[in-house]
Amino acid sequence: MAETALLPAYLIVGADEYKRSHAVERMKARLEKSGMAEFNLDERDMTRDPAIDDIIASLNTFPMGADFRLVILSGCDRLPKAVSEPLVEYFANPSPTTVCLVVANTLAKNTRLYKAIAKIDKKAVVDCTPKKAWEMPKQVVSMARAHGKTIGIAAAEELVSRAGEQSRMLDNELKRLAQMVEGSEITLADVERLVMRTAEVKPWDFLNAVSARDLPRALELFRLQPDHSEVRLYSLLVTRLRELIYAKALDARGTGRELASVLGVQSWQVKNHLTWARRFKMSELIDALSDAVEVESALKGSADSALALQLWVTKICTRG
């Protein structure tokens, strides 16, 4: 199969460092096939006093023994006008034998540099915006393949919980796991055994475990929450129970898809609520919410508020 024709410029923009570096490495690999990469690759760090005249000259240089020349300009987030304007002028009539990669963590769409590259082709802008938290486990499943391994969604979720949501850190952990795990699959047990928890446990993980009625997981995550966070967790759990009651009622009427609009949130924020709500009877959810009044009193007057919340969580997960 013939390789896709290259554009004269690409804007690789977004805070996902893994995506950015992966896009750059793919282009480098394509150049290296010519065997002449060392004569046709020019990498510049634009955060260091860039010599713009030299860069423009490099962009207009013909490739040597290869189909194209590759110029990589990293750190293009805040270029001074004296640097960005010559680039804008160049992209209005770029060299057809050079590929320029403009790499930035952030670059506003209303800047002249962004517009100049976007005007070349709709595919010229490579979006490296980080995935939302709930999307990260699926990305981890995909990332594992690059290291010759598979990983299930449960193991991926645990890896994200332990290592955090930064794709570069996750990729480093996957690379290490791939070297340590003998089989073809990285399992949940492998992650629990080999990955130390460096990321702070988020309350949403705790809420999700309670919603799934996974008591061992819920209690584990509860113990990992910051000290003196019981009142906040109580408030969040009350809100979650109300959300599940809404989900249960809408589901019973066959209008579960309306949950996000009813709650006034994005659909991804209630992605699993219907699944969780179906694990409860409506009476169980109402009783759990009714118990909140007693729990609130215990939180205010008890020296051991953690125990009061733990008992409530146990009751929610095991009721019925």
PDB file of C-alpha atoms in Angstrom:
ATOM      1  CA  MET A   1       0.000   0.000   0.000  1.00  0.00           C
ATOM      2  CA  ALA A   2       1.337   3.434  -0.950  1.00  0.00           C
ATOM      3  CA  GLU A   3       2.049   5.784   1.947  1.00  0.00           C
ATOM      4  CA  THR A   4      -0.196   8.790   2.441  1.00  0.00           C
ATOM      5  CA  ALA A   5       1.004  11.903   0.638  1.00  0.00           C
ATOM      6  CA  LEU A   6       2.589  14.372   3.031  1.00  0.00           C
ATOM      7  CA  LEU A   7       1.521  17.948   3.584  1.00  0.00           C
ATOM      8  CA  PRO A   8       4.173  20.686   3.690  1.00  0.00           C
ATOM      9  CA  ALA A   9       3.304  21.507   7.311  1.00  0.00           C
ATOM     10  CA  TYR A  10       1.572  20.081  10.359  1.00  0.00           C
ATOM     11  CA  LEU A  11       0.631  21.701  13.653  1.00  0.00           C
ATOM     12  CA  ILE A  12       0.963  19.122  16.439  1.00  0.00           C
ATOM     13  CA  VAL A  13      -0.825  20.821  19.318  1.00  0.00           C
ATOM     14  CA  GLY A  14      -2.154  19.689  22.687  1.00  0.00           C
ATOM     15  CA  ALA A  15      -1.080  18.930  26.232  1.00  0.00           C
ATOM     16  CA  ASP A  16      -0.851  15.156  25.714  1.00  0.00           C
ATOM     17  CA  GLU A  17       2.917  14.681  25.587  1.00  0.00           C
ATOM     18  CA  TYR A  18       2.636  11.040  24.523  1.00  0.00           C
ATOM     19  CA  LYS A  19       0.479  11.900  21.503  1.00  0.00           C
ATOM     20  CA  ARG A  20       2.762  14.757  20.498  1.00  0.00           C
ATOM     21  CA  SER A  21       5.944  12.712  20.693  1.00  0.00           C
ATOM     22  CA  HIS A  22       4.264   9.754  18.958  1.00  0.00           C
ATOM     23  CA  ALA A  23       3.242  11.968  16.027  1.00  0.00           C
ATOM     24  CA  VAL A  24       6.778  13.351  15.728  1.00  0.00           C
ATOM     25  CA  GLU A  25       8.382   9.897  15.949  1.00  0.00           C
ATOM     26  CA  ARG A  26       6.103   8.547  13.198  1.00  0.00           C
ATOM     27  CA  MET A  27       7.286  11.282  10.863  1.00  0.00           C
ATOM     28  CA  LYS A  28      10.917  10.697  11.795  1.00  0.00           C
ATOM     29  CA  ALA A  29      10.506   6.982  11.117  1.00  0.00           C
ATOM     30  CA  ARG A  30       9.144   7.742   7.666  1.00  0.00           C
ATOM     31  CA  LEU A  31      12.171   9.904   6.884  1.00  0.00           C
ATOM     32  CA  GLU A  32      14.563   7.268   8.229  1.00  0.00           C
ATOM     33  CA  LYS A  33      13.342   4.812   5.587  1.00  0.00           C
ATOM     34  CA  SER A  34      15.306   6.853   3.060  1.00  0.00           C
ATOM     35  CA  GLY A  35      18.569   6.075   4.855  1.00  0.00           C
ATOM     36  CA  MET A  36      19.449   9.768   4.599  1.00  0.00           C
ATOM     37  CA  ALA A  37      17.807  11.138   7.725  1.00  0.00           C
ATOM     38  CA  GLU A  38      20.982  12.679   9.091  1.00  0.00           C
ATOM     39  CA  PHE A  39      21.204  14.925   5.990  1.00  0.00           C
ATOM     40  CA  ASN A  40      17.512  15.870   5.929  1.00  0.00           C
ATOM     41  CA  LEU A  41      16.473  16.317   9.557  1.00  0.00           C
ATOM     42  CA  ASP A  42      16.598  19.682  11.309  1.00  0.00           C
ATOM     43  CA  GLU A  43      15.250  19.955  14.865  1.00  0.00           C
ATOM     44  CA  ARG A  44      14.912  23.334  16.597  1.00  0.00           C
ATOM     45  CA  ASP A  45      13.904  24.276  20.139  1.00  0.00           C
ATOM     46  CA  MET A  46      11.959  27.494  19.591  1.00  0.00           C
ATOM     47  CA  THR A  47      12.064  28.424  23.292  1.00  0.00           C
ATOM     48  CA  ARG A  48      15.730  29.293  22.838  1.00  0.00           C
ATOM     49  CA  ASP A  49      16.368  32.484  20.861  1.00  0.00           C
ATOM     50  CA  PRO A  50      15.471  30.975  17.450  1.00  0.00           C
ATOM     51  CA  ALA A  51      17.441  32.193  14.456  1.00  0.00           C
ATOM     52  CA  ILE A  52      14.424  32.687  12.224  1.00  0.00           C
ATOM     53  CA  ASP A  53      16.393  33.563   9.064  1.00  0.00           C
ATOM     54  CA  ASP A  54      18.347  30.321   9.442  1.00  0.00           C
ATOM     55  CA  ILE A  55      15.112  28.388   9.991  1.00  0.00           C
ATOM     56  CA  ILE A  56      13.455  29.829   6.890  1.00  0.00           C
ATOM     57  CA  ALA A  57      16.575  28.953   4.886  1.00  0.00           C
ATOM     58  CA  SER A  58      16.414  25.404   6.250  1.00  0.00           C
ATOM     59  CA  LEU A  59      12.742  25.119   5.266  1.00  0.00           C
ATOM     60  CA  ASN A  60      13.620  26.142   1.717  1.00  0.00           C
ATOM     61  CA  THR A  61      16.565  23.731   1.380  1.00  0.00           C
ATOM     62  CA  PHE A  62      16.104  20.848  -1.081  1.00  0.00           C
ATOM     63  CA  PRO A  63      16.330  17.313   0.375  1.00  0.00           C
ATOM     64  CA  MET A  64      19.438  15.227  -0.242  1.00  0.00           C
ATOM     65  CA  GLY A  65      18.806  11.671  -1.429  1.00  0.00           C
ATOM     66  CA  ALA A  66      15.303  11.565   0.045  1.00  0.00           C
ATOM     67  CA  ASP A  67      11.747  12.430  -1.003  1.00  0.00           C
ATOM     68  CA  PHE A  68      11.416  15.142   1.611  1.00  0.00           C
ATOM     69  CA  ARG A  69      13.251  17.191   4.203  1.00  0.00           C
ATOM     70  CA  LEU A  70      11.919  17.300   7.800  1.00  0.00           C
ATOM     71  CA  VAL A  71      12.118  20.413   9.966  1.00  0.00           C
ATOM     72  CA  ILE A  72      10.777  20.100  13.523  1.00  0.00           C
ATOM     73  CA  LEU A  73      10.056  23.274  15.474  1.00  0.00           C
ATOM     74  CA  SER A  74       9.237  22.432  19.108  1.00  0.00           C
ATOM     75  CA  GLY A  75       8.056  24.813  21.825  1.00  0.00           C
ATOM     76  CA  CYS A  76       6.013  27.052  19.517  1.00  0.00           C
ATOM     77  CA  ASP A  77       3.474  28.087  22.165  1.00  0.00           C
ATOM     78  CA  ARG A  78       4.509  31.728  22.577  1.00  0.00           C
ATOM     79  CA  LEU A  79       6.624  32.793  19.649  1.00  0.00           C
ATOM     80  CA  PRO A  80       7.446  36.500  19.408  1.00  0.00           C
ATOM     81  CA  LYS A  81       5.980  38.276  16.413  1.00  0.00           C
ATOM     82  CA  ALA A  82       9.422  38.661  14.876  1.00  0.00           C
ATOM     83  CA  VAL A  83       9.614  34.856  14.719  1.00  0.00           C
ATOM     84  CA  SER A  84       5.998  33.873  14.026  1.00  0.00           C
ATOM     85  CA  GLU A  85       5.380  36.307  11.161  1.00  0.00           C
ATOM     86  CA  PRO A  86       8.140  34.956   8.886  1.00  0.00           C
ATOM     87  CA  LEU A  87       6.716  31.471   9.503  1.00  0.00           C
ATOM     88  CA  VAL A  88       3.218  32.678   8.618  1.00  0.00           C
ATOM     89  CA  GLU A  89       4.581  34.140   5.384  1.00  0.00           C
ATOM     90  CA  TYR A  90       6.425  30.893   4.617  1.00  0.00           C
ATOM     91  CA  PHE A  91       3.309  28.743   5.130  1.00  0.00           C
ATOM     92  CA  ALA A  92       1.459  30.891   2.583  1.00  0.00           C
ATOM     93  CA  ASN A  93       3.777  29.381  -0.039  1.00  0.00           C
ATOM     94  CA  PRO A  94       5.677  26.484   1.564  1.00  0.00           C
ATOM     95  CA  SER A  95       8.345  24.367  -0.086  1.00  0.00           C
ATOM     96  CA  PRO A  96       6.744  21.223  -1.585  1.00  0.00           C
ATOM     97  CA  THR A  97       9.788  19.114  -0.666  1.00  0.00           C
ATOM     98  CA  THR A  98       9.903  20.032   3.029  1.00  0.00           C
ATOM     99  CA  VAL A  99       7.647  18.887   5.857  1.00  0.00           C
ATOM    100  CA  CYS A 100       7.590  21.294   8.790  1.00  0.00           C
ATOM    101  CA  LEU A 101       6.247  20.109  12.144  1.00  0.00           C
ATOM    102  CA  VAL A 102       5.175  22.959  14.408  1.00  0.00           C
ATOM    103  CA  VAL A 103       4.850  21.477  17.902  1.00  0.00           C
ATOM    104  CA  ALA A 104       3.074  23.277  20.744  1.00  0.00           C
ATOM    105  CA  ASN A 105       1.487  22.454  24.076  1.00  0.00           C
ATOM    106  CA  THR A 106      -1.109  25.182  23.488  1.00  0.00           C
ATOM    107  CA  LEU A 107      -1.760  27.500  20.565  1.00  0.00           C
ATOM    108  CA  ALA A 108      -4.961  29.516  20.218  1.00  0.00           C
ATOM    109  CA  LYS A 109      -6.981  28.955  17.067  1.00  0.00           C
ATOM    110  CA  ASN A 110      -7.220  32.705  16.463  1.00  0.00           C
ATOM    111  CA  THR A 111      -3.454  33.157  16.144  1.00  0.00           C
ATOM    112  CA  ARG A 112      -2.053  33.862  12.691  1.00  0.00           C
ATOM    113  CA  LEU A 113       0.309  30.893  12.971  1.00  0.00           C
ATOM    114  CA  TYR A 114      -2.522  28.456  13.724  1.00  0.00           C
ATOM    115  CA  LYS A 115      -4.657  29.849  10.896  1.00  0.00           C
ATOM    116  CA  ALA A 116      -1.759  29.736   8.415  1.00  0.00           C
ATOM    117  CA  ILE A 117      -1.191  26.006   8.972  1.00  0.00           C
ATOM    118  CA  ALA A 118      -4.885  25.116   9.205  1.00  0.00           C
ATOM    119  CA  LYS A 119      -5.422  26.822   5.845  1.00  0.00           C
ATOM    120  CA  ILE A 120      -3.051  24.367   4.152  1.00  0.00           C
ATOM    121  CA  ASP A 121      -5.389  21.408   4.753  1.00  0.00           C
ATOM    122  CA  LYS A 122      -7.915  20.270   7.347  1.00  0.00           C
ATOM    123  CA  LYS A 123      -5.570  17.386   8.175  1.00  0.00           C
ATOM    124  CA  ALA A 124      -2.680  19.737   8.888  1.00  0.00           C
ATOM    125  CA  VAL A 125      -3.707  20.201  12.529  1.00  0.00           C
ATOM    126  CA  VAL A 126      -2.943  17.138  14.666  1.00  0.00           C
ATOM    127  CA  ASP A 127      -5.043  17.390  17.822  1.00  0.00           C
ATOM    128  CA  CYS A 128      -3.180  16.140  20.897  1.00  0.00           C
ATOM    129  CA  THR A 129      -5.733  17.194  23.472  1.00  0.00           C
ATOM    130  CA  PRO A 130      -5.592  14.839  26.495  1.00  0.00           C
ATOM    131  CA  LYS A 131      -8.356  12.299  26.899  1.00  0.00           C
ATOM    132  CA  LYS A 132     -10.923  12.808  29.621  1.00  0.00           C
ATOM    133  CA  ALA A 133     -10.363  10.756  32.760  1.00  0.00           C
ATOM    134  CA  TRP A 134     -13.020   8.165  31.870  1.00  0.00           C
ATOM    135  CA  GLU A 135     -11.475   7.701  28.413  1.00  0.00           C
ATOM    136  CA  MET A 136      -7.949   6.999  29.655  1.00  0.00           C
ATOM    137  CA  PRO A 137      -8.351   3.231  30.334  1.00  0.00           C
ATOM    138  CA  LYS A 138      -9.343   2.655  26.677  1.00  0.00           C
ATOM    139  CA  GLN A 139      -6.283   4.613  25.568  1.00  0.00           C
ATOM    140  CA  VAL A 140      -4.113   2.470  27.848  1.00  0.00           C
ATOM    141  CA  VAL A 141      -5.514  -0.664  26.164  1.00  0.00           C
ATOM    142  CA  SER A 142      -4.422   0.768  22.818  1.00  0.00           C
ATOM    143  CA  MET A 143      -1.027   1.936  24.109  1.00  0.00           C
ATOM    144  CA  ALA A 144      -0.192  -1.526  25.437  1.00  0.00           C
ATOM    145  CA  ARG A 145      -0.222  -2.952  21.916  1.00  0.00           C
ATOM    146  CA  ALA A 146       2.756  -0.771  21.005  1.00  0.00           C
ATOM    147  CA  HIS A 147       4.715  -2.748  23.618  1.00  0.00           C
ATOM    148  CA  GLY A 148       3.588  -6.131  22.302  1.00  0.00           C
ATOM    149  CA  LYS A 149       1.100  -6.762  25.115  1.00  0.00           C
ATOM    150  CA  THR A 150      -2.632  -6.750  25.710  1.00  0.00           C
ATOM    151  CA  ILE A 151      -4.313  -5.368  28.806  1.00  0.00           C
ATOM    152  CA  GLY A 152      -7.934  -5.703  29.907  1.00  0.00           C
ATOM    153  CA  ILE A 153     -10.067  -2.722  30.814  1.00  0.00           C
ATOM    154  CA  ALA A 154     -10.065  -3.561  34.547  1.00  0.00           C
ATOM    155  CA  ALA A 155      -6.264  -3.708  34.614  1.00  0.00           C
ATOM    156  CA  ALA A 156      -6.096  -0.484  32.586  1.00  0.00           C
ATOM    157  CA  GLU A 157      -8.422   1.269  35.039  1.00  0.00           C
ATOM    158  CA  GLU A 158      -6.244   0.167  37.942  1.00  0.00           C
ATOM    159  CA  LEU A 159      -3.099   1.373  36.176  1.00  0.00           C
ATOM    160  CA  VAL A 160      -4.663   4.800  35.617  1.00  0.00           C
ATOM    161  CA  SER A 161      -5.768   4.884  39.246  1.00  0.00           C
ATOM    162  CA  ARG A 162      -2.250   4.110  40.466  1.00  0.00           C
ATOM    163  CA  ALA A 163      -0.085   6.007  37.962  1.00  0.00           C
ATOM    164  CA  GLY A 164      -2.343   8.956  37.146  1.00  0.00           C
ATOM    165  CA  GLU A 165      -3.751  10.274  33.881  1.00  0.00           C
ATOM    166  CA  GLN A 166      -0.579  11.597  32.233  1.00  0.00           C
ATOM    167  CA  SER A 167      -0.149   9.558  29.062  1.00  0.00           C
ATOM    168  CA  ARG A 168       3.654   9.744  29.157  1.00  0.00           C
ATOM    169  CA  MET A 169       3.758   8.288  32.675  1.00  0.00           C
ATOM    170  CA  LEU A 170       1.283   5.575  31.683  1.00  0.00           C
ATOM    171  CA  ASP A 171       3.352   4.659  28.651  1.00  0.00           C
ATOM    172  CA  ASN A 172       6.478   4.408  30.801  1.00  0.00           C
ATOM    173  CA  GLU A 173       4.651   2.077  33.192  1.00  0.00           C
ATOM    174  CA  LEU A 174       3.376  -0.043  30.297  1.00  0.00           C
ATOM    175  CA  LYS A 175       6.889  -0.318  28.902  1.00  0.00           C
ATOM    176  CA  ARG A 176       8.176  -1.467  32.300  1.00  0.00           C
ATOM    177  CA  LEU A 177       5.316  -3.934  32.749  1.00  0.00           C
ATOM    178  CA  ALA A 178       5.891  -5.348  29.260  1.00  0.00           C
ATOM    179  CA  GLN A 179       9.471  -6.124  30.222  1.00  0.00           C
ATOM    180  CA  MET A 180       8.506  -7.724  33.533  1.00  0.00           C
ATOM    181  CA  VAL A 181       5.417  -9.745  32.537  1.00  0.00           C
ATOM    182  CA  GLU A 182       6.230 -12.975  30.698  1.00  0.00           C
ATOM    183  CA  GLY A 183       2.818 -13.696  29.209  1.00  0.00           C
ATOM    184  CA  SER A 184       1.127 -11.827  26.387  1.00  0.00           C
ATOM    185  CA  GLU A 185      -1.370 -10.094  28.710  1.00  0.00           C
ATOM    186  CA  ILE A 186      -0.805  -7.608  31.524  1.00  0.00           C
ATOM    187  CA  THR A 187      -3.390  -8.640  34.088  1.00  0.00           C
ATOM    188  CA  LEU A 188      -5.016  -6.809  36.978  1.00  0.00           C
ATOM    189  CA  ALA A 189      -2.920  -8.910  39.353  1.00  0.00           C
ATOM    190  CA  ASP A 190       0.235  -7.804  37.506  1.00  0.00           C
ATOM    191  CA  VAL A 191      -0.695  -4.143  37.924  1.00  0.00           C
ATOM    192  CA  GLU A 192      -1.523  -4.588  41.610  1.00  0.00           C
ATOM    193  CA  ARG A 193       1.742  -6.457  42.194  1.00  0.00           C
ATOM    194  CA  LEU A 194       4.159  -4.380  40.136  1.00  0.00           C
ATOM    195  CA  VAL A 195       2.869  -0.799  40.062  1.00  0.00           C
ATOM    196  CA  MET A 196       3.256   1.426  43.101  1.00  0.00           C
ATOM    197  CA  ARG A 197       0.533   3.986  43.686  1.00  0.00           C
ATOM    198  CA  THR A 198       1.960   7.433  42.966  1.00  0.00           C
ATOM    199  CA  ALA A 199      -1.259   9.253  42.032  1.00  0.00           C
ATOM    200  CA  GLU A 200      -3.646  10.587  44.628  1.00  0.00           C
ATOM    201  CA  VAL A 201      -6.861   8.612  44.742  1.00  0.00           C
ATOM    202  CA  LYS A 202      -9.699  10.712  43.385  1.00  0.00           C
ATOM    203  CA  PRO A 203     -13.092  10.718  45.093  1.00  0.00           C
ATOM    204  CA  TRP A 204     -14.764   9.774  41.795  1.00  0.00           C
ATOM    205  CA  ASP A 205     -13.094   6.368  41.889  1.00  0.00           C
ATOM    206  CA  PHE A 206     -14.544   5.832  45.361  1.00  0.00           C
ATOM    207  CA  LEU A 207     -18.019   6.955  44.253  1.00  0.00           C
ATOM    208  CA  ASN A 208     -17.884   4.659  41.230  1.00  0.00           C
ATOM    209  CA  ALA A 209     -16.943   1.673  43.382  1.00  0.00           C
ATOM    210  CA  VAL A 210     -19.872   2.332  45.729  1.00  0.00           C
ATOM    211  CA  SER A 211     -22.189   2.781  42.736  1.00  0.00           C
ATOM    212  CA  ALA A 212     -21.002  -0.570  41.357  1.00  0.00           C
ATOM    213  CA  ARG A 213     -21.661  -2.139  44.781  1.00  0.00           C
ATOM    214  CA  ASP A 214     -18.049  -3.292  44.911  1.00  0.00           C
ATOM    215  CA  LEU A 215     -17.534  -3.160  48.671  1.00  0.00           C
ATOM    216  CA  PRO A 216     -13.881  -4.380  48.846  1.00  0.00           C
ATOM    217  CA  ARG A 217     -12.852  -1.840  46.206  1.00  0.00           C
ATOM    218  CA  ALA A 218     -14.898   0.948  47.809  1.00  0.00           C
ATOM    219  CA  LEU A 219     -13.346   0.372  51.257  1.00  0.00           C
ATOM    220  CA  GLU A 220      -9.844   0.170  49.767  1.00  0.00           C
ATOM    221  CA  LEU A 221     -10.298   3.501  48.004  1.00  0.00           C
ATOM    222  CA  PHE A 222     -11.924   5.036  51.084  1.00  0.00           C
ATOM    223  CA  ARG A 223      -8.855   4.194  53.168  1.00  0.00           C
ATOM    224  CA  LEU A 224      -6.646   5.886  50.566  1.00  0.00           C
ATOM    225  CA  GLN A 225      -8.556   9.187  50.675  1.00  0.00           C
ATOM    226  CA  PRO A 226      -6.853  12.185  52.341  1.00  0.00           C
ATOM    227  CA  ASP A 227      -7.322  12.613  56.075  1.00  0.00           C
ATOM    228  CA  HIS A 228     -10.381  14.544  57.243  1.00  0.00           C
ATOM    229  CA  SER A 229     -12.166  14.187  53.894  1.00  0.00           C
ATOM    230  CA  GLU A 230     -15.228  12.413  55.304  1.00  0.00           C
ATOM    231  CA  VAL A 231     -17.575  15.418  55.091  1.00  0.00           C
ATOM    232  CA  ARG A 232     -16.695  16.043  51.437  1.00  0.00           C
ATOM    233  CA  LEU A 233     -17.077  12.352  50.570  1.00  0.00           C
ATOM    234  CA  TYR A 234     -20.417  12.300  52.365  1.00  0.00           C
ATOM    235  CA  SER A 235     -21.648  15.263  50.311  1.00  0.00           C
ATOM    236  CA  LEU A 236     -20.471  13.712  47.041  1.00  0.00           C
ATOM    237  CA  LEU A 237     -22.031  10.362  47.883  1.00  0.00           C
ATOM    238  CA  VAL A 238     -25.386  11.982  48.662  1.00  0.00           C
ATOM    239  CA  THR A 239     -25.261  13.662  45.251  1.00  0.00           C
ATOM    240  CA  ARG A 240     -24.366  10.373  43.584  1.00  0.00           C
ATOM    241  CA  LEU A 241     -27.301   8.575  45.228  1.00  0.00           C
ATOM    242  CA  ARG A 242     -29.660  11.269  43.963  1.00  0.00           C
ATOM    243  CA  GLU A 243     -28.200  10.868  40.471  1.00  0.00           C
ATOM    244  CA  LEU A 244     -28.772   7.104  40.616  1.00  0.00           C
ATOM    245  CA  ILE A 245     -32.369   7.654  41.719  1.00  0.00           C
ATOM    246  CA  TYR A 246     -32.905   9.941  38.717  1.00  0.00           C
ATOM    247  CA  ALA A 247     -31.282   7.313  36.488  1.00  0.00           C
ATOM    248  CA  LYS A 248     -33.480   4.562  37.925  1.00  0.00           C
ATOM    249  CA  ALA A 249     -36.661   6.575  37.401  1.00  0.00           C
ATOM    250  CA  LEU A 250     -35.774   7.603  33.839  1.00  0.00           C
ATOM    251  CA  ASP A 251     -34.734   4.052  32.984  1.00  0.00           C
ATOM    252  CA  ALA A 252     -38.078   2.726  34.203  1.00  0.00           C
ATOM    253  CA  ARG A 253     -39.804   5.134  31.794  1.00  0.00           C
ATOM    254  CA  GLY A 254     -37.486   4.167  28.928  1.00  0.00           C
ATOM    255  CA  THR A 255     -35.930   7.646  28.812  1.00  0.00           C
ATOM    256  CA  GLY A 256     -32.566   6.908  30.388  1.00  0.00           C
ATOM    257  CA  ARG A 257     -30.707   8.799  27.665  1.00  0.00           C
ATOM    258  CA  GLU A 258     -32.184  12.027  29.017  1.00  0.00           C
ATOM    259  CA  LEU A 259     -30.217  11.716  32.267  1.00  0.00           C
ATOM    260  CA  ALA A 260     -27.402  14.084  31.262  1.00  0.00           C
ATOM    261  CA  SER A 261     -29.818  16.834  30.225  1.00  0.00           C
ATOM    262  CA  VAL A 262     -31.917  16.353  33.360  1.00  0.00           C
ATOM    263  CA  LEU A 263     -28.828  16.751  35.551  1.00  0.00           C
ATOM    264  CA  GLY A 264     -27.406  19.539  33.394  1.00  0.00           C
ATOM    265  CA  VAL A 265     -24.065  17.816  32.760  1.00  0.00           C
ATOM    266  CA  GLN A 266     -22.126  16.335  29.851  1.00  0.00           C
ATOM    267  CA  SER A 267     -23.120  12.835  28.741  1.00  0.00           C
ATOM    268  CA  TRP A 268     -19.666  11.413  29.634  1.00  0.00           C
ATOM    269  CA  GLN A 269     -20.230  12.475  33.241  1.00  0.00           C
ATOM    270  CA  VAL A 270     -23.137  10.034  33.583  1.00  0.00           C
ATOM    271  CA  LYS A 271     -21.842   7.418  31.166  1.00  0.00           C
ATOM    272  CA  ASN A 272     -22.234   4.466  33.578  1.00  0.00           C
ATOM    273  CA  HIS A 273     -25.081   5.695  35.788  1.00  0.00           C
ATOM    274  CA  LEU A 274     -27.754   3.585  34.122  1.00  0.00           C
ATOM    275  CA  THR A 275     -25.651   0.429  34.470  1.00  0.00           C
ATOM    276  CA  TRP A 276     -25.040   1.149  38.144  1.00  0.00           C
ATOM    277  CA  ALA A 277     -28.681   2.089  38.830  1.00  0.00           C
ATOM    278  CA  ARG A 278     -29.825  -1.283  37.509  1.00  0.00           C
ATOM    279  CA  ARG A 279     -27.850  -2.992  40.275  1.00  0.00           C
ATOM    280  CA  PHE A 280     -30.182  -1.436  42.858  1.00  0.00           C
ATOM    281  CA  LYS A 281     -33.877  -1.591  43.544  1.00  0.00           C
ATOM    282  CA  MET A 282     -35.454   1.846  43.777  1.00  0.00           C
ATOM    283  CA  SER A 283     -36.318   1.162  47.414  1.00  0.00           C
ATOM    284  CA  GLU A 284     -32.659   0.417  48.177  1.00  0.00           C
ATOM    285  CA  LEU A 285     -31.525   3.735  46.746  1.00  0.00           C
ATOM    286  CA  ILE A 286     -34.231   5.658  48.613  1.00  0.00           C
ATOM    287  CA  ASP A 287     -33.381   3.896  51.883  1.00  0.00           C
ATOM    288  CA  ALA A 288     -29.673   4.632  51.374  1.00  0.00           C
ATOM    289  CA  LEU A 289     -30.449   8.309  50.849  1.00  0.00           C
ATOM    290  CA  SER A 290     -32.721   8.333  53.899  1.00  0.00           C
ATOM    291  CA  ASP A 291     -29.857   6.958  55.993  1.00  0.00           C
ATOM    292  CA  ALA A 292     -27.830  10.037  55.021  1.00  0.00           C
ATOM    293  CA  VAL A 293     -29.613  12.119  57.667  1.00  0.00           C
ATOM    294  CA  GLU A 294     -28.406   9.800  60.421  1.00  0.00           C
ATOM    295  CA  VAL A 295     -24.910   9.655  58.931  1.00  0.00           C
ATOM    296  CA  GLU A 296     -24.704  13.455  58.786  1.00  0.00           C
ATOM    297  CA  SER A 297     -25.475  13.659  62.491  1.00  0.00           C
ATOM    298  CA  ALA A 298     -22.789  11.072  63.200  1.00  0.00           C
ATOM    299  CA  LEU A 299     -20.257  13.018  61.136  1.00  0.00           C
ATOM    300  CA  LYS A 300     -20.923  16.166  63.142  1.00  0.00           C
ATOM    301  CA  GLY A 301     -20.978  14.630  66.579  1.00  0.00           C
ATOM    302  CA  SER A 302     -18.710  11.586  66.401  1.00  0.00           C
ATOM    303  CA  ALA A 303     -14.997  11.498  67.037  1.00  0.00           C
ATOM    304  CA  ASP A 304     -14.782   8.637  64.566  1.00  0.00           C
ATOM    305  CA  SER A 305     -16.509  10.086  61.529  1.00  0.00           C
ATOM    306  CA  ALA A 306     -14.559   7.729  59.270  1.00  0.00           C
ATOM    307  CA  LEU A 307     -16.230   4.736  60.897  1.00  0.00           C
ATOM    308  CA  ALA A 308     -19.689   6.275  60.460  1.00  0.00           C
ATOM    309  CA  LEU A 309     -19.107   6.797  56.752  1.00  0.00           C
ATOM    310  CA  GLN A 310     -17.559   3.351  56.340  1.00  0.00           C
ATOM    311  CA  LEU A 311     -20.604   1.683  57.923  1.00  0.00           C
ATOM    312  CA  TRP A 312     -22.921   3.638  55.613  1.00  0.00           C
ATOM    313  CA  VAL A 313     -20.919   2.603  52.545  1.00  0.00           C
ATOM    314  CA  THR A 314     -21.043  -1.021  53.676  1.00  0.00           C
ATOM    315  CA  LYS A 315     -24.785  -0.783  54.087  1.00  0.00           C
ATOM    316  CA  ILE A 316     -25.256   0.748  50.622  1.00  0.00           C
ATOM    317  CA  CYS A 317     -23.199  -1.949  48.921  1.00  0.00           C
ATOM    318  CA  THR A 318     -24.710  -4.910  50.751  1.00  0.00           C
ATOM    319  CA  ARG A 319     -28.334  -3.816  51.174  1.00  0.00           C
ATOM    320  CA  GLY A 320     -30.969  -6.184  49.759  1.00  0.00           C
TER     321      GLY A 320
END
